Coordinates of C-alpha atoms (C1' of nucleotides) in Angstrom, one line a residue:
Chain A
X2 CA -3.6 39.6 -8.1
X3 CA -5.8 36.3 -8.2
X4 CA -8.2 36.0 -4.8
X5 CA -7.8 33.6 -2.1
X6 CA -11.2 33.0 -1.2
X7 CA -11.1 31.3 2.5
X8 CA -13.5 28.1 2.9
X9 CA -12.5 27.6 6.6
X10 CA -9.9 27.1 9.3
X11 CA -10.1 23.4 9.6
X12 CA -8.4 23.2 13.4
X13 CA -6.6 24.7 15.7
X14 CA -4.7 23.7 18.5
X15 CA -5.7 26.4 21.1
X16 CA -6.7 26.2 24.2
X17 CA -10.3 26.6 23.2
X18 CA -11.9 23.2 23.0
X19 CA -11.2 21.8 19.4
X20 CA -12.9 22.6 16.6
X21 CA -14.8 19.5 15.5
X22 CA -14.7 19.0 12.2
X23 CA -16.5 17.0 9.6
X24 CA -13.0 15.4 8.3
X25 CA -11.9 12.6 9.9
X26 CA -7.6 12.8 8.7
X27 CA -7.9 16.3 10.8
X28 CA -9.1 16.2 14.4
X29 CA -7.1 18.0 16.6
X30 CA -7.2 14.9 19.2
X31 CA -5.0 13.2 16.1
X32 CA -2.6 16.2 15.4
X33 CA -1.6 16.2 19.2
X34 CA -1.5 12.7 19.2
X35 CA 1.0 12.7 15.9
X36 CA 3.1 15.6 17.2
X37 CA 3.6 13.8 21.2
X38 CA 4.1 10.4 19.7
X39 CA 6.8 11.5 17.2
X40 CA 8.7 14.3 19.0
X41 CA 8.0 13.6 22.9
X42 CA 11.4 12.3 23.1
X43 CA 13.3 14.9 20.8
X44 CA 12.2 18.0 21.6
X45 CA 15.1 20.3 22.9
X46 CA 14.5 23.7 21.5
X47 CA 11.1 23.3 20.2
X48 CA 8.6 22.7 22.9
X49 CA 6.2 20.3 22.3
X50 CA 3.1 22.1 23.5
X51 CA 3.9 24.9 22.3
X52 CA 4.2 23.5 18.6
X53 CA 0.3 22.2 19.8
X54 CA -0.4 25.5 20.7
X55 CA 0.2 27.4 17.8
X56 CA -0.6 24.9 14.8
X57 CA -3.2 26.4 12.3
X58 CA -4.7 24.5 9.2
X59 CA -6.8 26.7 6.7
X60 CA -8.2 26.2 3.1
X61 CA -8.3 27.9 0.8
X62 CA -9.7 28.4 -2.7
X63 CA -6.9 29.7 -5.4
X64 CA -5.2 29.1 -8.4
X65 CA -1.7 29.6 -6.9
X66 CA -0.6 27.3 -4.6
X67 CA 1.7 30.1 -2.1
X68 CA -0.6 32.3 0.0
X69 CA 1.1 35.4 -0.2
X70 CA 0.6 35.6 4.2
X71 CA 3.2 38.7 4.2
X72 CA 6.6 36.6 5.3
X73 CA 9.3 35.6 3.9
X74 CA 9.5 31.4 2.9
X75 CA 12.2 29.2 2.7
X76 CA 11.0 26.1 0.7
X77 CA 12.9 23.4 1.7
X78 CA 11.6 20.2 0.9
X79 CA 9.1 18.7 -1.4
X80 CA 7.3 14.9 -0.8
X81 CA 4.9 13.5 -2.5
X82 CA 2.0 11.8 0.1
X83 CA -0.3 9.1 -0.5
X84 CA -3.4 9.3 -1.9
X85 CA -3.0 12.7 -3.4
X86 CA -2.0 13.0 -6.8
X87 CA -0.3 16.6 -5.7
X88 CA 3.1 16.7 -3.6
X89 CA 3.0 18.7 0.0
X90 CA 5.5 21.6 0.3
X91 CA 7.4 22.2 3.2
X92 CA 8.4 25.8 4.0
X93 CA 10.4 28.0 6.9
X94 CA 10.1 30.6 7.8
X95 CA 13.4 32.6 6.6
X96 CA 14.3 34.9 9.1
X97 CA 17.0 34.5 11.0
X98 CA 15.4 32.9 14.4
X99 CA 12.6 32.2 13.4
X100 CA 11.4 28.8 13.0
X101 CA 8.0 28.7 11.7
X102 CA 7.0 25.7 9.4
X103 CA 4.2 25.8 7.1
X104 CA 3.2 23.2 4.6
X105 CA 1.5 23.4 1.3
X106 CA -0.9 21.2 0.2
X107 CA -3.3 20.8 -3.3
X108 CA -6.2 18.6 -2.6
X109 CA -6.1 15.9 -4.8
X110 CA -10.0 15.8 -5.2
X111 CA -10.5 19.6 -5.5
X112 CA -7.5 21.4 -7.4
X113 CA -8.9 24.7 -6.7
X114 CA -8.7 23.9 -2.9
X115 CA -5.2 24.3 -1.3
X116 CA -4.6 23.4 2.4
X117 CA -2.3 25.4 4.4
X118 CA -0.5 24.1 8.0
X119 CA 1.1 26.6 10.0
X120 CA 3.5 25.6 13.1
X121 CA 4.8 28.0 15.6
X122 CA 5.0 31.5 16.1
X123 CA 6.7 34.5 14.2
X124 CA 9.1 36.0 16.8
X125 CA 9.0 39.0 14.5
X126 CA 6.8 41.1 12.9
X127 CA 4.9 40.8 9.5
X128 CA 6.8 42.0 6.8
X129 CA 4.3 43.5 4.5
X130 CA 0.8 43.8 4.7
X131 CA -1.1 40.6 3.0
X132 CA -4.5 41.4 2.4
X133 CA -5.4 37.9 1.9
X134 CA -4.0 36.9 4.8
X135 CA -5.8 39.8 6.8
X136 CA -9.0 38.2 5.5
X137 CA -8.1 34.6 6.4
X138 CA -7.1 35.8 9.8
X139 CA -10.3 37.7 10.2
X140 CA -12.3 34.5 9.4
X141 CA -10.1 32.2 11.4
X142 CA -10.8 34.3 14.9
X143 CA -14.6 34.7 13.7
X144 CA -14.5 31.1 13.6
X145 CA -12.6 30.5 16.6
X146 CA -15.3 32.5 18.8
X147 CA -18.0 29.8 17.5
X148 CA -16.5 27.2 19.0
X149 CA -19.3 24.8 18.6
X150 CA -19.7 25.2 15.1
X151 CA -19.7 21.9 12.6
X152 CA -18.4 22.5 9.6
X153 CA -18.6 20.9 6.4
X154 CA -16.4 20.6 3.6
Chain B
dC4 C1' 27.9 36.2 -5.0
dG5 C1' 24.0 35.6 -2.1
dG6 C1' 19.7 34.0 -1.6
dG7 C1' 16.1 30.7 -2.9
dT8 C1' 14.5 26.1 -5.1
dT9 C1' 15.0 21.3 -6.5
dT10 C1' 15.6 16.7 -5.5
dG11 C1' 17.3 12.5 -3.8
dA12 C1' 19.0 10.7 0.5
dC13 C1' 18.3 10.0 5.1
dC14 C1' 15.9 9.1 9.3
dA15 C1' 12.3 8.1 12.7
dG16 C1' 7.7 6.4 13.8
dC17 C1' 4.2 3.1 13.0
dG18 C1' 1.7 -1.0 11.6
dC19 C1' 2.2 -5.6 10.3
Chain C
dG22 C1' 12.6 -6.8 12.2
dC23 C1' 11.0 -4.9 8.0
dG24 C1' 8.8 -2.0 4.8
dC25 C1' 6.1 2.0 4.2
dT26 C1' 5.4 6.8 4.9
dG27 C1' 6.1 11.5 6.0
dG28 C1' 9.3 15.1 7.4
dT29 C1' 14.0 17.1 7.1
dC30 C1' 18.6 17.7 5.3
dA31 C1' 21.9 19.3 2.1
dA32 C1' 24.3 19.4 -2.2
dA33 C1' 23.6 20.9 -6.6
dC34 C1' 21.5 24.0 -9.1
dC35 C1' 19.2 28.4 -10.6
dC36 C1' 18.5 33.4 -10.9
dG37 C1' 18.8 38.4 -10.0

DNA sequence: CGGGTTTGACCAGCGC
DNA sequence: GCGCTGGTCAAACCCG
């Protein structure tokens, strides 16, 4: 099995105090901004905050784009976004209930490096264990405790 | 046959 | 208002 090697969470929408980070398309002030603007109106069944709440971004280094994270994908929708020469993939979470998004993302500058956005929480448990996943986890709460930490890509 | 993927259409938000 | 862009839907397709 090829290695995910885990460069860093990028942000996290918490209630910690945002991670700043030194990459400006990703502050957390701009994610919430994007998710209120576009779904304040909409939202029945999906709370706004709590979509803030739980919204993870990660990188990570890998030849395959799917991080094997131990649940079970839908994939249902493909785009292709500006300035990237790679297309985003958007996946759900498939069991029944559940609603968690993720989307997949190559960077177009760094092929090796492959972004990954979770949204919302599993209402279920993990399926199999995902060592990779463990590990990113692992780093991700590290990370979260240094709250003040820059990081640089 | 049942589940997942592909892919173009559709839609809503935003900037001009 | 219009066009661009990103996110989602859903029909068709694929595969075990």
């Amino acid at each position: 099995m090829e290695k995910h090697e885990v460069l860093l969470p990028i942000s996290a929408s918490l209630d910690a105090s945002p991670f700043e980070v030194n990459r400006g398309s990703c502050s957390n002030v701009q994610v919430q901004n994007e998710i209120k603007s576009k779904r304040k109106e909409k939202l029945s069944e999906r709370n706004c905050k709590e979509i803030m709440k739980h919204r993870y971004v990660f990188q990570t280094r890998s030849q395959i784009d799917i991080l094997d994270d131990g649940f079970k994908w839908r994939k249902y929708g493909e785009k292709l976004v500006k300035n990237s020469k790679f297309p985003r993939s958007y996946y759900k979470c498939s069991y029944r209930g559940c609603n968690v998004r993720k989307q997949i993302q190559r960077h177009s500058k760094d092929e090796q490096i492959v972004e990954t956005t979770y949204e919302g929480m599993h209402i279920h448990p993990v399926e199999k264990s995902a060592e990779s996943f463990d590990q990113i986890l692992r780093s991700f709460i590290t990370s979260n405790q240094l709250n003040n930490v820059k990081y640089n890509v």
